[in-house]
Short mmCIF file of C-alpha atoms in Angstrom, two decimals:
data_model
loop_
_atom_site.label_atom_id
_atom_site.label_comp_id
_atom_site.label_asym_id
_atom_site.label_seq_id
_atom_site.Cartn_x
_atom_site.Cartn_y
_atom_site.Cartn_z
CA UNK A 79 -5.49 5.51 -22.14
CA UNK A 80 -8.13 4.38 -20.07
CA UNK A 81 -10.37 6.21 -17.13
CA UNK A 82 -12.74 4.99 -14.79
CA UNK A 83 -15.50 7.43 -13.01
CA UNK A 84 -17.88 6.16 -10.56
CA UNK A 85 -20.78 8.64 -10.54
CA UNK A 86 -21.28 8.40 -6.53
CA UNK A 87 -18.69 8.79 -3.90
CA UNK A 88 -21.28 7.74 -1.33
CA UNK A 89 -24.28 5.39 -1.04
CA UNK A 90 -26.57 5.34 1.51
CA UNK A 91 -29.19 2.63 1.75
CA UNK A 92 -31.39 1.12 4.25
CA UNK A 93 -30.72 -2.55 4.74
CA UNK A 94 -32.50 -5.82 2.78
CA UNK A 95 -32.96 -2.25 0.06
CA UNK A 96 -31.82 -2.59 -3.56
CA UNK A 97 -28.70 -0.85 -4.20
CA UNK A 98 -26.83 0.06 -7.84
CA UNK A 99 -23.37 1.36 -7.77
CA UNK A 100 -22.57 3.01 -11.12
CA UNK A 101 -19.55 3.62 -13.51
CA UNK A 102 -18.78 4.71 -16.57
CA UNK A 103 -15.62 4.23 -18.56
CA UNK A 104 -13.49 6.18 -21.47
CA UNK A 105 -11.20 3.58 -23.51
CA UNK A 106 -9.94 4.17 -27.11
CA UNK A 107 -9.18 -0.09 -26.83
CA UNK A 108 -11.73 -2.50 -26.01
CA UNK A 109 -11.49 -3.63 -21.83
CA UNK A 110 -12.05 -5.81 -19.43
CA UNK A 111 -13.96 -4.66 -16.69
CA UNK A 112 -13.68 -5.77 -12.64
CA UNK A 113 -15.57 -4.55 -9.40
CA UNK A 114 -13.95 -4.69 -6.88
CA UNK A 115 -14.29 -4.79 -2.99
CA UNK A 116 -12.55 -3.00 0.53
CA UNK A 117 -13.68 -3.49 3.85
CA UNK A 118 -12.20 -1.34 6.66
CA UNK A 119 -8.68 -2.01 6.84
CA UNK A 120 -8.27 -4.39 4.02
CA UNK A 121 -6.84 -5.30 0.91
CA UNK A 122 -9.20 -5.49 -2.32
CA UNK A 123 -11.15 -8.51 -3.32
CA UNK A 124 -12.49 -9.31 -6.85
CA UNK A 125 -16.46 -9.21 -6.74
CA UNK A 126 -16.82 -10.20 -10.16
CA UNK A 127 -15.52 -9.63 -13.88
CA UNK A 128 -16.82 -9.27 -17.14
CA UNK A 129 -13.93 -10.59 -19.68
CA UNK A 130 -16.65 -11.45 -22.80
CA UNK A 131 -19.89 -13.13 -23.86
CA UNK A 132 -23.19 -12.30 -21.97
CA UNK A 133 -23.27 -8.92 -21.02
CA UNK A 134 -24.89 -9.93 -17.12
CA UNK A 135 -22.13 -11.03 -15.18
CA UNK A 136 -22.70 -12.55 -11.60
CA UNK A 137 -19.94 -12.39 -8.57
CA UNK A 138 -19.84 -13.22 -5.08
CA UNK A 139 -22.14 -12.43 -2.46
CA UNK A 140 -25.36 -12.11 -4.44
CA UNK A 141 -24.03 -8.87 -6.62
CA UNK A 142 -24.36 -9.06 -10.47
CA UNK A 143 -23.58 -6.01 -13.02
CA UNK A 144 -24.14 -5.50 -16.37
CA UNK A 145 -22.08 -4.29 -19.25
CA UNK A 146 -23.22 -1.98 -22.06
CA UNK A 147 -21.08 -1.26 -24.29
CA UNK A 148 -22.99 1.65 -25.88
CA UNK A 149 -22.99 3.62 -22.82
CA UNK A 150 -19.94 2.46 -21.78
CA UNK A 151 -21.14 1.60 -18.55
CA UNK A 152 -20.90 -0.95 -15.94
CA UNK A 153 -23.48 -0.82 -13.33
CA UNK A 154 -22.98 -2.84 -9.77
CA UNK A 155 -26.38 -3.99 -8.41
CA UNK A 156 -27.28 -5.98 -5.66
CA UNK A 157 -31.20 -6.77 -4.64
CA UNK A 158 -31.27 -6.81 -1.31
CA UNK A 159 -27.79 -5.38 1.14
CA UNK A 160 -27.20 -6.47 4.29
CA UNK A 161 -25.11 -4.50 7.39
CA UNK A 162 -22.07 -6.85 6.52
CA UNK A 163 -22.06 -5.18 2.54
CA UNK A 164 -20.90 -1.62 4.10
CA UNK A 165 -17.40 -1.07 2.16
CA UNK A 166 -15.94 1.63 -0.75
CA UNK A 167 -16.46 -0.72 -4.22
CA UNK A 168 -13.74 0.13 -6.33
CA UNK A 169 -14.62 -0.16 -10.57
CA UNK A 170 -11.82 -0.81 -13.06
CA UNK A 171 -10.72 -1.60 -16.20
CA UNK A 172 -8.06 -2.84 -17.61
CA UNK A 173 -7.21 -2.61 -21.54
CA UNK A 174 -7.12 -6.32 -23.32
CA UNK A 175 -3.57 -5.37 -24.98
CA UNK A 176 -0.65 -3.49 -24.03
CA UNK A 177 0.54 -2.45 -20.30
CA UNK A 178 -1.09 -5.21 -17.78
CA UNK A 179 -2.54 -2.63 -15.23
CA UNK A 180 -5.64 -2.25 -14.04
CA UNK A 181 -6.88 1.71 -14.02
CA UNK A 182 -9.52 2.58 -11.15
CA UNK A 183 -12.31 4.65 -10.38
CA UNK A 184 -12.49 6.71 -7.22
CA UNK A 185 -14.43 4.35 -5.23
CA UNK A 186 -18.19 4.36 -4.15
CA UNK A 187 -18.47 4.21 0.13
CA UNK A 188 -21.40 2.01 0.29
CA UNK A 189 -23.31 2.81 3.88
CA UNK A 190 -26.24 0.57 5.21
CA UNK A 191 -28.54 1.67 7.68
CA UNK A 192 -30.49 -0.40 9.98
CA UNK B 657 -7.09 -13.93 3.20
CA UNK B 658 -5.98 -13.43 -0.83
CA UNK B 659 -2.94 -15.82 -0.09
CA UNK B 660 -0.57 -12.46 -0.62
CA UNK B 661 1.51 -10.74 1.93
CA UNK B 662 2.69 -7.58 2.97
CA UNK B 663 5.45 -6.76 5.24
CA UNK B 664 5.92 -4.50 7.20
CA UNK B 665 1.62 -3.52 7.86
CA UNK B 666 2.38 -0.11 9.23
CA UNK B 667 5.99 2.45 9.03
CA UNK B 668 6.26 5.85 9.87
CA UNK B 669 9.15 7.81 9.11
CA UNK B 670 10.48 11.09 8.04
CA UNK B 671 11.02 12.97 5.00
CA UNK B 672 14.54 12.45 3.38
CA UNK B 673 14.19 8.73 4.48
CA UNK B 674 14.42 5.63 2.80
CA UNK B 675 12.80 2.59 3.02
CA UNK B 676 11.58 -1.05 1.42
CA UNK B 677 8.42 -2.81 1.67
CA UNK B 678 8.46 -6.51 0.67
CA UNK B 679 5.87 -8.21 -0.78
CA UNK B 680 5.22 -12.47 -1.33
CA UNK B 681 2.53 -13.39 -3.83
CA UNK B 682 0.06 -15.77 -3.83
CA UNK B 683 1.65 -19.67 -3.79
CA UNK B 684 2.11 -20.61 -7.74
CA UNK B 685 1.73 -16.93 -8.99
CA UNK B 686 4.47 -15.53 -11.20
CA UNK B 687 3.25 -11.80 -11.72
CA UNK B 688 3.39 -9.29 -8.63
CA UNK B 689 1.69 -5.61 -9.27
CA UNK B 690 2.29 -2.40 -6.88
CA UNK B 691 -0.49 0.15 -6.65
CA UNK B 692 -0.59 3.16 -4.16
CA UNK B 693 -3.66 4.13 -3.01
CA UNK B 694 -3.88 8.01 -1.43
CA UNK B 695 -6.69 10.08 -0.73
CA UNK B 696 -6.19 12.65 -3.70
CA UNK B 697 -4.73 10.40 -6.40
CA UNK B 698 -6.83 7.56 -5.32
CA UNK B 699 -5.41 3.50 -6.75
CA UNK B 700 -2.64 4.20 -8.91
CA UNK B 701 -1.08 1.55 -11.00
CA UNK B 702 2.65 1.86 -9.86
CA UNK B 703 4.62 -1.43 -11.64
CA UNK B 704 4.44 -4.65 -12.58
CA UNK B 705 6.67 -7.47 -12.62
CA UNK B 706 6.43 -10.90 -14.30
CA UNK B 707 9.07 -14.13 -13.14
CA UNK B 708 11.38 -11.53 -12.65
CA UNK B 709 11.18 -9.02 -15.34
CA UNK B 710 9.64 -5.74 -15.40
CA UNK B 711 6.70 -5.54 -17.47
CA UNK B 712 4.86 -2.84 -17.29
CA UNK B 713 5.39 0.41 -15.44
CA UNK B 714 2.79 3.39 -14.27
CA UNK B 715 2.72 6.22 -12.21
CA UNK B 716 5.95 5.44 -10.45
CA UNK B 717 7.99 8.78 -8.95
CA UNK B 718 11.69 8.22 -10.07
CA UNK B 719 12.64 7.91 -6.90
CA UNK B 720 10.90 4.88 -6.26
CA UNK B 721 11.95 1.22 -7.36
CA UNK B 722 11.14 -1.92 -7.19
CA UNK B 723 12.21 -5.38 -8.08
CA UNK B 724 11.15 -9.29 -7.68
CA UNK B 725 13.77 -11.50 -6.53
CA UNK B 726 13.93 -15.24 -8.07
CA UNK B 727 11.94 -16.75 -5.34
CA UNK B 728 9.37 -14.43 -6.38
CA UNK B 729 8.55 -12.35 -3.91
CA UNK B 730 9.39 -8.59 -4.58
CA UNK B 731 10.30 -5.58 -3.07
CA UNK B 732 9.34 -1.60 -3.47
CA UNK B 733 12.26 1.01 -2.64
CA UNK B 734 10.70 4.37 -1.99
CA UNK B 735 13.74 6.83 -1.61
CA UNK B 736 13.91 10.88 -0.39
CA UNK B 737 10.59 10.32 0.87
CA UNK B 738 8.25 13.36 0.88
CA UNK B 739 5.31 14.23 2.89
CA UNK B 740 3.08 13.45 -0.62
CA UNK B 741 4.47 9.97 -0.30
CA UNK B 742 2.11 8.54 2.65
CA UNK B 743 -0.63 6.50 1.26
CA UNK B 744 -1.27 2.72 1.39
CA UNK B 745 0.90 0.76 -1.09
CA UNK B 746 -0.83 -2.24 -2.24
CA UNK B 747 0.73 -5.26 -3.74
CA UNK B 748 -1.45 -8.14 -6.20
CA UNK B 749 -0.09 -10.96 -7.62
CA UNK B 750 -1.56 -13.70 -10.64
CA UNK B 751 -0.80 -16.59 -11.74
CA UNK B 752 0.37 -15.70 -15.21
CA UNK B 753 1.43 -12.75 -17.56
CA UNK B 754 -2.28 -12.40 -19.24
CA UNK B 755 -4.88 -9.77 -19.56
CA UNK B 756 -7.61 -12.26 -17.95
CA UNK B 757 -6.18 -12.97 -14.87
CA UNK B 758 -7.99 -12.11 -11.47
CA UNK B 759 -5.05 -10.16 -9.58
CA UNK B 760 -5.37 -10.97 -5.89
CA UNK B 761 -4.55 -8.16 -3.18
CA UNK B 762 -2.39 -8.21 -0.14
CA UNK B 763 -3.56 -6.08 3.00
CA UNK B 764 -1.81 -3.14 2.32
CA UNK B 765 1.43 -0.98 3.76
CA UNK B 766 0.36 2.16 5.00
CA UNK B 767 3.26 4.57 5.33
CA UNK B 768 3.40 7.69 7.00
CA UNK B 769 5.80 10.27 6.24
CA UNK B 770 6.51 12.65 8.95
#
């Protein structure tokens, strides 16, 4: 079984600041792991995914995160937020065998302040 | 817009009920996922379906059910409804049956049990 946490369940940030959202993962089967996106009264949209090879993966609207696999962490960074980035950021995983499912964290509210 | 859509957006109705909320994926796509999302339980993997058959199931009550019809698009039964039932039911859809595939979201039903 797999579990996502994300270690915030709010962000606050003053805009054009650097932001990282952060998650850890348990899995006893090798992943693939998403971020993804809501904005008030939305569905969820894939911000990027790491599937394999390099370990710095880069998604839409300037964010990037990076995989380590020995702290079984993928951390959501982005170097400079604007107003129009406020949104929860949803982490997940899904295992790369078995049950096709993807297993999220709690979400991160990301909040930027003029 | 993901390309997947969600009828109806909003129901309300009262415990004991019964009702169905219809999903149509993404032109071309042949898998369609359900995942509630509620405040304590947060996304929950519910079911997926694949051209048809059920692959995969999650955290889905008994008294839920769901199917996908041959012109793809699929349907969620959620029977005896309970107070514990509102939340926003989310449907995805890919193009295949693989682990790699980005699953695209629809906007969401949110139900309210009364």
């Amino acid at each position: 079984a797999q579990s996502v946490t994300q270690l915030d369940s709010q962000v606050p940030v003053f805009e054009e600041a650097p932001v990282e959202l952060r998650c850890n993962y348990s899995s006893s089967v090798s992943v693939y792991l998403f971020w993804y996106v809501q904005y008030p009264n939305q569905g969820l949209q894939l911000l990027l995914k790491y599937l394999s090879g390099s370990t710095l993966v880069k998604g839409i609207n300037g964010f990037e995160a990076e995989f380590n696999k020995s702290q079984t962490s993928f951390h959501l960074r982005k170097p400079s937020v604007h107003i129009s980035d406020t949104a929860e950021y949803f982490c997940a995983v899904s295992a790369i065998q078995g049950a096709q499912k993807l297993v999220f964290g709690q979400g991160t509210r990301l909040t930027i302040n003029p | 817009d993901s390309g997947v859509t969600q009828t109806p957006k909003h129901l309300i109705t009262a415990t004991g009920q019964r009702v169905t909320l219809r999903c149509s994926p993404r032109s071309g796509d042949l898998s369609v996922y359900w995942y509630q999302q509620s405040l304590d339980q947060g996304l929950q993997f519910l079911i997926h379906y694949y051209n048809g058959e059920e692959r995969a199931k999650g955290n889905i009550l008994e008294r839920f059910s769901a199917q996908q019809f041959p012109d793809l698009h699929s349907e969620l039964n959620l029977s005896s409804l309970e107070l514990g039932d509102s939340a926003l039911y989310f449907c995805a859809s890919s193009q295949l049956d693989s682990h790699t595939d980005t699953q695209y979201f629809g906007p969401g039903t949110r139900l309210t049990v009364l």
